[in-house]
mmCIF file of C-alpha atoms and ligand atoms in Angstrom:
data_model
loop_
_atom_site.group_PDB
_atom_site.id
_atom_site.type_symbol
_atom_site.label_atom_id
_atom_site.label_comp_id
_atom_site.label_asym_id
_atom_site.label_seq_id
_atom_site.Cartn_x
_atom_site.Cartn_y
_atom_site.Cartn_z
ATOM 1 C CA MET A 35 -216.132 143.355 -96.421
ATOM 2 C CA VAL A 36 -212.679 144.015 -94.976
ATOM 3 C CA LYS A 37 -212.299 147.788 -94.808
ATOM 4 C CA GLN A 38 -209.339 150.113 -95.210
ATOM 5 C CA GLN A 39 -207.826 151.430 -91.988
ATOM 6 C CA THR A 40 -206.115 154.571 -90.766
ATOM 7 C CA LEU A 41 -205.223 156.021 -87.351
ATOM 8 C CA SER A 42 -207.954 157.312 -85.022
ATOM 9 C CA LYS A 43 -205.836 160.380 -84.236
ATOM 10 C CA LYS A 44 -202.380 161.783 -84.836
ATOM 11 C CA LEU A 45 -199.450 160.587 -82.767
ATOM 12 C CA GLN A 46 -195.881 161.651 -82.184
ATOM 13 C CA ILE A 47 -192.729 159.600 -81.718
ATOM 14 C CA ILE A 48 -189.293 160.930 -80.815
ATOM 15 C CA GLY A 49 -186.131 158.879 -81.158
ATOM 16 C CA ILE A 50 -182.641 158.948 -82.608
ATOM 17 C CA GLY A 51 -181.343 158.051 -86.041
ATOM 18 C CA VAL A 52 -179.249 154.889 -86.080
ATOM 19 C CA HIS A 53 -176.896 156.442 -88.631
ATOM 20 C CA THR A 54 -176.785 160.163 -87.745
ATOM 21 C CA GLY A 55 -177.239 159.669 -83.981
ATOM 22 C CA GLU A 56 -179.409 162.812 -84.051
ATOM 23 C CA LYS A 57 -182.786 163.362 -82.366
ATOM 24 C CA ILE A 58 -185.704 162.933 -84.793
ATOM 25 C CA LYS A 59 -189.394 163.771 -84.510
ATOM 26 C CA LEU A 60 -191.972 161.656 -86.311
ATOM 27 C CA THR A 61 -195.661 162.603 -86.544
ATOM 28 C CA LEU A 62 -198.208 160.116 -87.912
ATOM 29 C CA HIS A 63 -201.518 161.562 -89.106
ATOM 30 C CA PRO A 64 -204.762 159.831 -90.164
ATOM 31 C CA ALA A 65 -205.163 159.908 -93.965
ATOM 32 C CA ALA A 66 -208.116 159.607 -96.341
ATOM 33 C CA ILE A 67 -209.104 156.424 -98.198
ATOM 34 C CA ASP A 68 -206.815 155.280 -101.037
ATOM 35 C CA GLN A 69 -204.039 157.691 -99.980
ATOM 36 C CA GLY A 70 -201.680 154.892 -98.969
ATOM 37 C CA ILE A 71 -198.574 155.517 -96.864
ATOM 38 C CA VAL A 72 -196.995 158.895 -97.632
ATOM 39 C CA PHE A 73 -193.865 160.343 -95.984
ATOM 40 C CA CYS A 74 -193.019 164.053 -95.845
ATOM 41 C CA ARG A 75 -189.667 165.681 -94.939
ATOM 42 C CA THR A 76 -190.710 168.696 -92.870
ATOM 43 C CA ASP A 77 -187.220 169.981 -92.016
ATOM 44 C CA LEU A 78 -186.615 171.327 -95.523
ATOM 45 C CA ALA A 79 -187.412 174.895 -96.593
ATOM 46 C CA ASN A 80 -189.883 173.343 -99.042
ATOM 47 C CA PRO A 81 -191.318 170.154 -97.493
ATOM 48 C CA VAL A 82 -191.005 167.138 -99.822
ATOM 49 C CA MET A 83 -193.626 164.374 -99.938
ATOM 50 C CA ILE A 84 -192.595 160.858 -100.948
ATOM 51 C CA PRO A 85 -195.218 158.092 -101.236
ATOM 52 C CA ALA A 86 -193.999 154.751 -99.818
ATOM 53 C CA ILE A 87 -194.155 152.815 -103.069
ATOM 54 C CA THR A 88 -191.459 150.825 -104.806
ATOM 55 C CA GLU A 89 -190.930 153.402 -107.579
ATOM 56 C CA ASN A 90 -189.520 155.725 -104.896
ATOM 57 C CA VAL A 91 -187.054 153.245 -103.366
ATOM 58 C CA GLY A 92 -183.700 154.863 -104.083
ATOM 59 C CA ASP A 93 -181.285 152.881 -101.932
ATOM 60 C CA THR A 94 -181.269 149.471 -100.228
ATOM 61 C CA THR A 95 -177.785 149.503 -98.687
ATOM 62 C CA LEU A 96 -178.085 148.631 -94.952
ATOM 63 C CA SER A 97 -181.689 149.916 -94.880
ATOM 64 C CA THR A 98 -184.513 150.727 -97.271
ATOM 65 C CA ALA A 99 -184.541 154.389 -98.300
ATOM 66 C CA LEU A 100 -187.050 156.428 -100.276
ATOM 67 C CA THR A 101 -185.575 159.154 -102.458
ATOM 68 C CA LYS A 102 -186.892 162.005 -104.578
ATOM 69 C CA ASP A 103 -184.244 164.013 -106.425
ATOM 70 C CA ASP A 104 -181.598 164.582 -103.719
ATOM 71 C CA VAL A 105 -184.034 164.213 -100.782
ATOM 72 C CA ARG A 106 -183.823 161.004 -98.812
ATOM 73 C CA ILE A 107 -185.794 159.187 -96.073
ATOM 74 C CA SER A 108 -183.888 156.135 -94.823
ATOM 75 C CA THR A 109 -184.569 153.234 -92.470
ATOM 76 C CA ILE A 110 -188.294 153.138 -93.218
ATOM 77 C CA GLU A 111 -188.573 149.329 -92.984
ATOM 78 C CA HIS A 112 -189.428 148.833 -89.303
ATOM 79 C CA LEU A 113 -192.143 151.500 -89.413
ATOM 80 C CA MET A 114 -193.431 150.025 -92.696
ATOM 81 C CA ALA A 115 -193.493 146.579 -91.020
ATOM 82 C CA ALA A 116 -195.565 147.988 -88.136
ATOM 83 C CA LEU A 117 -198.052 149.489 -90.631
ATOM 84 C CA ALA A 118 -198.173 146.275 -92.702
ATOM 85 C CA GLY A 119 -198.533 144.071 -89.626
ATOM 86 C CA LEU A 120 -201.342 146.221 -88.188
ATOM 87 C CA ARG A 121 -202.990 146.492 -91.648
ATOM 88 C CA ILE A 122 -202.927 150.295 -91.728
ATOM 89 C CA ASP A 123 -203.691 151.342 -95.316
ATOM 90 C CA ASN A 124 -203.586 155.116 -95.131
ATOM 91 C CA VAL A 125 -201.283 157.317 -93.060
ATOM 92 C CA TYR A 126 -199.382 160.563 -93.578
ATOM 93 C CA ILE A 127 -195.987 160.597 -91.877
ATOM 94 C CA GLU A 128 -194.027 163.768 -91.181
ATOM 95 C CA VAL A 129 -190.342 163.384 -90.309
ATOM 96 C CA ASP A 130 -187.853 166.156 -89.592
ATOM 97 C CA ALA A 131 -184.682 164.318 -90.626
ATOM 98 C CA GLN A 132 -183.280 162.093 -93.378
ATOM 99 C CA GLU A 133 -184.014 158.866 -91.485
ATOM 100 C CA ILE A 134 -186.801 157.296 -89.438
ATOM 101 C CA PRO A 135 -185.806 156.954 -85.757
ATOM 102 C CA ILE A 136 -184.512 153.492 -84.846
ATOM 103 C CA MET A 137 -186.259 153.303 -81.422
ATOM 104 C CA ASP A 138 -185.343 149.887 -79.894
ATOM 105 C CA GLY A 139 -184.319 148.376 -83.274
ATOM 106 C CA SER A 140 -187.681 146.654 -83.766
ATOM 107 C CA SER A 141 -191.263 147.706 -84.606
ATOM 108 C CA ALA A 142 -192.414 147.454 -80.964
ATOM 109 C CA VAL A 143 -192.571 151.176 -80.164
ATOM 110 C CA PHE A 144 -194.350 152.012 -83.427
ATOM 111 C CA VAL A 145 -196.900 149.258 -82.755
ATOM 112 C CA ALA A 146 -197.493 150.340 -79.146
ATOM 113 C CA LYS A 147 -197.954 154.007 -80.126
ATOM 114 C CA ILE A 148 -200.326 153.144 -82.994
ATOM 115 C CA LEU A 149 -202.414 150.823 -80.810
ATOM 116 C CA ALA A 150 -202.558 153.502 -78.093
ATOM 117 C CA ALA A 151 -203.746 156.140 -80.604
ATOM 118 C CA GLY A 152 -206.267 153.679 -82.047
ATOM 119 C CA ILE A 153 -206.948 152.243 -85.493
ATOM 120 C CA GLU A 154 -210.030 153.375 -87.373
ATOM 121 C CA GLU A 155 -211.906 151.536 -90.121
ATOM 122 C CA GLN A 156 -212.734 153.563 -93.220
ATOM 123 C CA ASN A 157 -215.855 153.063 -95.271
ATOM 124 C CA THR A 158 -214.192 151.541 -98.338
ATOM 125 C CA ALA A 159 -212.999 148.039 -99.144
ATOM 126 C CA LYS A 160 -209.357 147.222 -98.455
ATOM 127 C CA LYS A 161 -207.410 146.167 -101.543
ATOM 128 C CA VAL A 162 -204.836 143.374 -101.296
ATOM 129 C CA ILE A 163 -202.423 141.800 -103.747
ATOM 130 C CA LYS A 164 -203.298 138.153 -104.309
ATOM 131 C CA ILE A 165 -200.378 136.085 -105.570
ATOM 132 C CA LYS A 166 -201.613 133.801 -108.373
ATOM 133 C CA LYS A 167 -198.375 132.153 -109.531
ATOM 134 C CA LYS A 168 -194.898 131.570 -108.118
ATOM 135 C CA ILE A 169 -192.356 134.301 -108.771
ATOM 136 C CA GLU A 170 -188.724 134.256 -107.682
ATOM 137 C CA VAL A 171 -185.612 136.440 -107.649
ATOM 138 C CA SER A 172 -182.082 135.423 -106.713
ATOM 139 C CA GLU A 173 -178.640 136.906 -106.294
ATOM 140 C CA ASN A 174 -175.681 134.540 -105.792
ATOM 141 C CA ASP A 175 -177.044 132.017 -103.235
ATOM 142 C CA LYS A 176 -179.781 134.343 -101.899
ATOM 143 C CA THR A 177 -183.389 133.862 -102.958
ATOM 144 C CA ALA A 178 -186.774 135.497 -102.366
ATOM 145 C CA VAL A 179 -189.994 133.874 -103.554
ATOM 146 C CA LEU A 180 -193.698 134.710 -103.565
ATOM 147 C CA GLU A 181 -196.256 131.930 -104.096
ATOM 148 C CA PRO A 182 -200.027 131.482 -103.889
ATOM 149 C CA PHE A 183 -201.271 130.810 -100.336
ATOM 150 C CA ASP A 184 -204.553 131.523 -98.547
ATOM 151 C CA GLY A 185 -203.061 133.712 -95.811
ATOM 152 C CA MET A 186 -200.012 135.938 -95.266
ATOM 153 C CA LYS A 187 -197.253 133.417 -94.642
ATOM 154 C CA PHE A 188 -193.591 134.322 -94.175
ATOM 155 C CA THR A 189 -190.780 131.779 -94.076
ATOM 156 C CA PHE A 190 -187.193 132.889 -93.666
ATOM 157 C CA THR A 191 -183.856 131.137 -93.344
ATOM 158 C CA ILE A 192 -180.575 132.780 -92.350
ATOM 159 C CA ASP A 193 -177.196 131.087 -92.705
ATOM 160 C CA TYR A 194 -174.346 132.859 -90.941
ATOM 161 C CA ASP A 195 -171.075 130.997 -90.516
ATOM 162 C CA HIS A 196 -170.712 132.235 -86.939
ATOM 163 C CA PRO A 197 -170.871 130.383 -83.576
ATOM 164 C CA VAL A 198 -173.635 132.569 -82.092
ATOM 165 C CA PHE A 199 -176.020 131.781 -84.966
ATOM 166 C CA HIS A 200 -175.451 128.063 -84.528
ATOM 167 C CA LYS A 201 -177.037 128.256 -81.045
ATOM 168 C CA TYR A 202 -180.439 129.531 -82.195
ATOM 169 C CA PRO A 203 -183.090 128.546 -84.758
ATOM 170 C CA ASN A 204 -182.160 129.729 -88.250
ATOM 171 C CA THR A 205 -185.559 129.151 -89.865
ATOM 172 C CA VAL A 206 -189.030 130.296 -88.945
ATOM 173 C CA THR A 207 -192.448 130.149 -90.641
ATOM 174 C CA ILE A 208 -195.351 132.262 -89.529
ATOM 175 C CA ASP A 209 -198.787 132.948 -91.049
ATOM 176 C CA LEU A 210 -199.642 136.516 -90.088
ATOM 177 C CA ALA A 211 -203.265 135.912 -91.083
ATOM 178 C CA LYS A 212 -203.420 133.686 -87.967
ATOM 179 C CA ALA A 213 -200.538 134.614 -85.635
ATOM 180 C CA SER A 214 -200.262 137.924 -83.766
ATOM 181 C CA PHE A 215 -197.803 140.246 -85.505
ATOM 182 C CA SER A 216 -197.533 142.355 -82.327
ATOM 183 C CA GLU A 217 -196.644 139.403 -80.140
ATOM 184 C CA GLU A 218 -194.693 137.128 -82.473
ATOM 185 C CA ILE A 219 -192.722 139.415 -84.801
ATOM 186 C CA SER A 220 -192.891 143.122 -83.913
ATOM 187 C CA LYS A 221 -190.439 142.955 -80.996
ATOM 188 C CA ALA A 222 -187.607 141.288 -82.940
ATOM 189 C CA ARG A 223 -184.620 143.677 -82.956
ATOM 190 C CA THR A 224 -182.002 144.321 -85.564
ATOM 191 C CA PHE A 225 -178.582 142.763 -84.986
ATOM 192 C CA GLY A 226 -175.037 143.656 -85.869
ATOM 193 C CA PHE A 227 -171.441 142.614 -85.435
ATOM 194 C CA VAL A 228 -169.230 144.603 -83.052
ATOM 195 C CA LYS A 229 -166.262 144.250 -85.411
ATOM 196 C CA GLU A 230 -168.137 146.144 -88.157
ATOM 197 C CA VAL A 231 -168.892 149.267 -86.097
ATOM 198 C CA ASP A 232 -165.561 151.028 -86.780
ATOM 199 C CA TYR A 233 -165.885 150.380 -90.499
ATOM 200 C CA LEU A 234 -169.479 151.702 -90.583
ATOM 201 C CA ARG A 235 -168.472 154.828 -88.647
ATOM 202 C CA SER A 236 -165.596 155.409 -91.092
ATOM 203 C CA LYS A 237 -168.361 155.576 -93.742
ATOM 204 C CA ASN A 238 -170.321 158.089 -91.627
ATOM 205 C CA LEU A 239 -172.861 155.445 -90.578
ATOM 206 C CA ALA A 240 -174.084 153.824 -87.337
ATOM 207 C CA PHE A 241 -173.345 156.808 -85.049
ATOM 208 C CA GLY A 242 -176.628 156.128 -83.226
ATOM 209 C CA ALA A 243 -176.133 152.358 -82.958
ATOM 210 C CA SER A 244 -175.973 151.092 -79.376
ATOM 211 C CA LEU A 245 -177.130 148.245 -77.158
ATOM 212 C CA GLU A 246 -180.393 150.214 -76.796
ATOM 213 C CA ASN A 247 -181.280 149.513 -80.437
ATOM 214 C CA THR A 248 -179.176 146.582 -81.659
ATOM 215 C CA ILE A 249 -178.393 143.031 -80.626
ATOM 216 C CA ALA A 250 -174.613 143.275 -80.661
ATOM 217 C CA ILE A 251 -172.634 140.149 -81.482
ATOM 218 C CA ASP A 252 -168.897 139.731 -80.925
ATOM 219 C CA ASN A 253 -166.739 136.740 -81.897
ATOM 220 C CA ASN A 254 -168.660 134.194 -79.833
ATOM 221 C CA LYS A 255 -171.492 135.782 -77.842
ATOM 222 C CA ILE A 256 -174.324 138.286 -77.591
ATOM 223 C CA ILE A 257 -173.172 141.353 -75.646
ATOM 224 C CA ASN A 258 -176.588 142.673 -74.544
ATOM 225 C CA GLU A 259 -177.015 141.704 -70.882
ATOM 226 C CA ASP A 260 -180.665 140.724 -71.249
ATOM 227 C CA GLY A 261 -179.991 138.395 -74.181
ATOM 228 C CA LEU A 262 -182.702 137.722 -76.748
ATOM 229 C CA ARG A 263 -186.451 138.497 -76.661
ATOM 230 C CA TYR A 264 -187.256 135.366 -78.701
ATOM 231 C CA GLN A 265 -185.049 132.304 -79.191
ATOM 232 C CA ASP A 266 -185.436 132.918 -82.929
ATOM 233 C CA GLU A 267 -185.162 136.717 -82.712
ATOM 234 C CA PHE A 268 -182.515 136.994 -85.478
ATOM 235 C CA VAL A 269 -184.564 135.242 -88.134
ATOM 236 C CA LYS A 270 -187.792 136.869 -86.922
ATOM 237 C CA HIS A 271 -186.174 140.258 -87.496
ATOM 238 C CA LYS A 272 -185.493 139.232 -91.088
ATOM 239 C CA ILE A 273 -189.219 138.492 -91.454
ATOM 240 C CA LEU A 274 -189.980 141.908 -89.966
ATOM 241 C CA ASP A 275 -187.675 143.526 -92.566
ATOM 242 C CA ALA A 276 -189.256 141.534 -95.409
ATOM 243 C CA LEU A 277 -192.776 142.448 -94.255
ATOM 244 C CA GLY A 278 -191.812 146.145 -94.274
ATOM 245 C CA ASP A 279 -190.067 145.904 -97.648
ATOM 246 C CA LEU A 280 -192.993 144.058 -99.265
ATOM 247 C CA TYR A 281 -195.374 146.772 -98.063
ATOM 248 C CA LEU A 282 -193.780 148.984 -100.733
ATOM 249 C CA LEU A 283 -196.150 147.077 -103.042
ATOM 250 C CA GLY A 284 -198.674 149.555 -101.616
ATOM 251 C CA HIS A 285 -200.898 146.753 -100.268
ATOM 252 C CA ASN A 286 -200.821 143.722 -98.000
ATOM 253 C CA ILE A 287 -200.373 140.404 -99.784
ATOM 254 C CA VAL A 288 -202.438 137.243 -99.818
ATOM 255 C CA GLY A 289 -199.730 134.689 -100.451
ATOM 256 C CA SER A 290 -196.572 133.202 -99.082
ATOM 257 C CA PHE A 291 -193.083 134.747 -98.983
ATOM 258 C CA THR A 292 -189.991 132.578 -98.625
ATOM 259 C CA GLY A 293 -186.609 134.219 -98.108
ATOM 260 C CA TYR A 294 -183.221 132.530 -97.996
ATOM 261 C CA LYS A 295 -180.523 135.002 -96.861
ATOM 262 C CA SER A 296 -182.544 137.746 -98.564
ATOM 263 C CA GLY A 297 -182.156 141.396 -97.577
ATOM 264 C CA HIS A 298 -183.507 144.821 -98.514
ATOM 265 C CA SER A 299 -181.975 144.765 -101.987
ATOM 266 C CA LEU A 300 -183.381 141.376 -103.011
ATOM 267 C CA ASN A 301 -186.748 142.100 -101.346
ATOM 268 C CA ASP A 302 -186.929 145.261 -103.461
ATOM 269 C CA LYS A 303 -186.105 143.295 -106.627
ATOM 270 C CA LEU A 304 -188.903 140.857 -105.824
ATOM 271 C CA VAL A 305 -191.427 143.679 -105.364
ATOM 272 C CA LYS A 306 -190.382 145.298 -108.651
ATOM 273 C CA LYS A 307 -190.429 142.010 -110.574
ATOM 274 C CA LEU A 308 -193.863 141.123 -109.198
ATOM 275 C CA LEU A 309 -195.412 144.453 -110.183
ATOM 276 C CA ALA A 310 -193.848 144.209 -113.646
ATOM 277 C CA THR A 311 -195.259 140.696 -114.227
ATOM 278 C CA GLN A 312 -198.969 141.116 -114.829
ATOM 279 C CA ASP A 313 -200.258 137.536 -114.815
ATOM 280 C CA VAL A 314 -198.839 136.483 -111.418
ATOM 281 C CA TRP A 315 -200.958 138.747 -109.207
ATOM 282 C CA GLU A 316 -204.233 140.616 -109.013
ATOM 283 C CA LEU A 317 -205.590 143.405 -106.850
ATOM 284 C CA ILE A 318 -208.687 142.151 -105.010
ATOM 285 C CA THR A 319 -210.988 143.098 -102.163
ATOM 286 C CA LEU A 320 -211.770 140.648 -99.377
HETATM 287 ZN ZN1 ZN B 488 -184.288 145.612 -89.811
#
C-alpha cells in the first residue's frame, strides 16, 4: 500500500514576494491524514484558513492565487509543485503576507527545506486521481489535455516568437513516476521579459522581481550571467507550473498531461472540467 505523507517536523522559510518585494515568513507544519494542503494567513487580526483546492482558486493572472472573501494568497504554484513532486499529501502552511515567497523562482528551496526536515509516512492509504478517459480544454490556440497513462507523465510545448526561445528545446516529456522531480524539474526557474517590467510595476506588480528569482530575457539574449540550469529550463518551468496547478485537484494524478502554450488560467479550467466530469476519473488507492 502506498501511504499518505506529511512532514516529519515543522520548517520555516523566509523570502521576498515577487510582486510586493516585501519580506515574507512561511511555516510548514505536519498535518493529520486526509487534511490535504491548507494555507493560513497569519498576519490578519483573525487568521484565515484556505484549503488548496480548486474551488478556492480566485485568480490566475500571472500566478495562481487562492482567495476567500477579500483575503488572498498568491503565487502558490511553485510551493504546490514541490508538494506534488515530493508526494506530500497533508501539510498546514502559515504565511504572513498575501503571497508565497518567490525564493529563486523555482521549487528548489522548498524541496531542499522539505527534504532536510524529512517526510513521514502516515498509516493510511494515499488516494490518487486515475484518469480514465481523455479530457481537453482550449483557449484560442492553447490546449491542456489529460489522458489515461500508467504513470505521472507531463509533456509541454512552448511557442514564443522570440530569438532566445529558438535556441533551446521547446518541448519536453517527463514521467515523474520514473524520473526524479528534484533533479529534473524542481530547479527550473520562472522567466520574464525585461521590456515588460515597467508595465508590470505600473500595475503595482513585480517589485520583487530580480535576477535572483527570474531568468530575464531582453531582445536577443538571457541577461543572467550564469545562463540556464537546464538547456530546456523554460519549458521545464512550464511543467513545474502545471504540476503545481494540477495539485489543486487535491491529489496526485495517475495519467498524462499535455500542455501546448497552457498557463495558470487554462490549467485551472482543466482541473475544474475534470472534477465536474464524473466518468473520466476515479479516486483510487495504490
Ligand atoms: Zn512559475
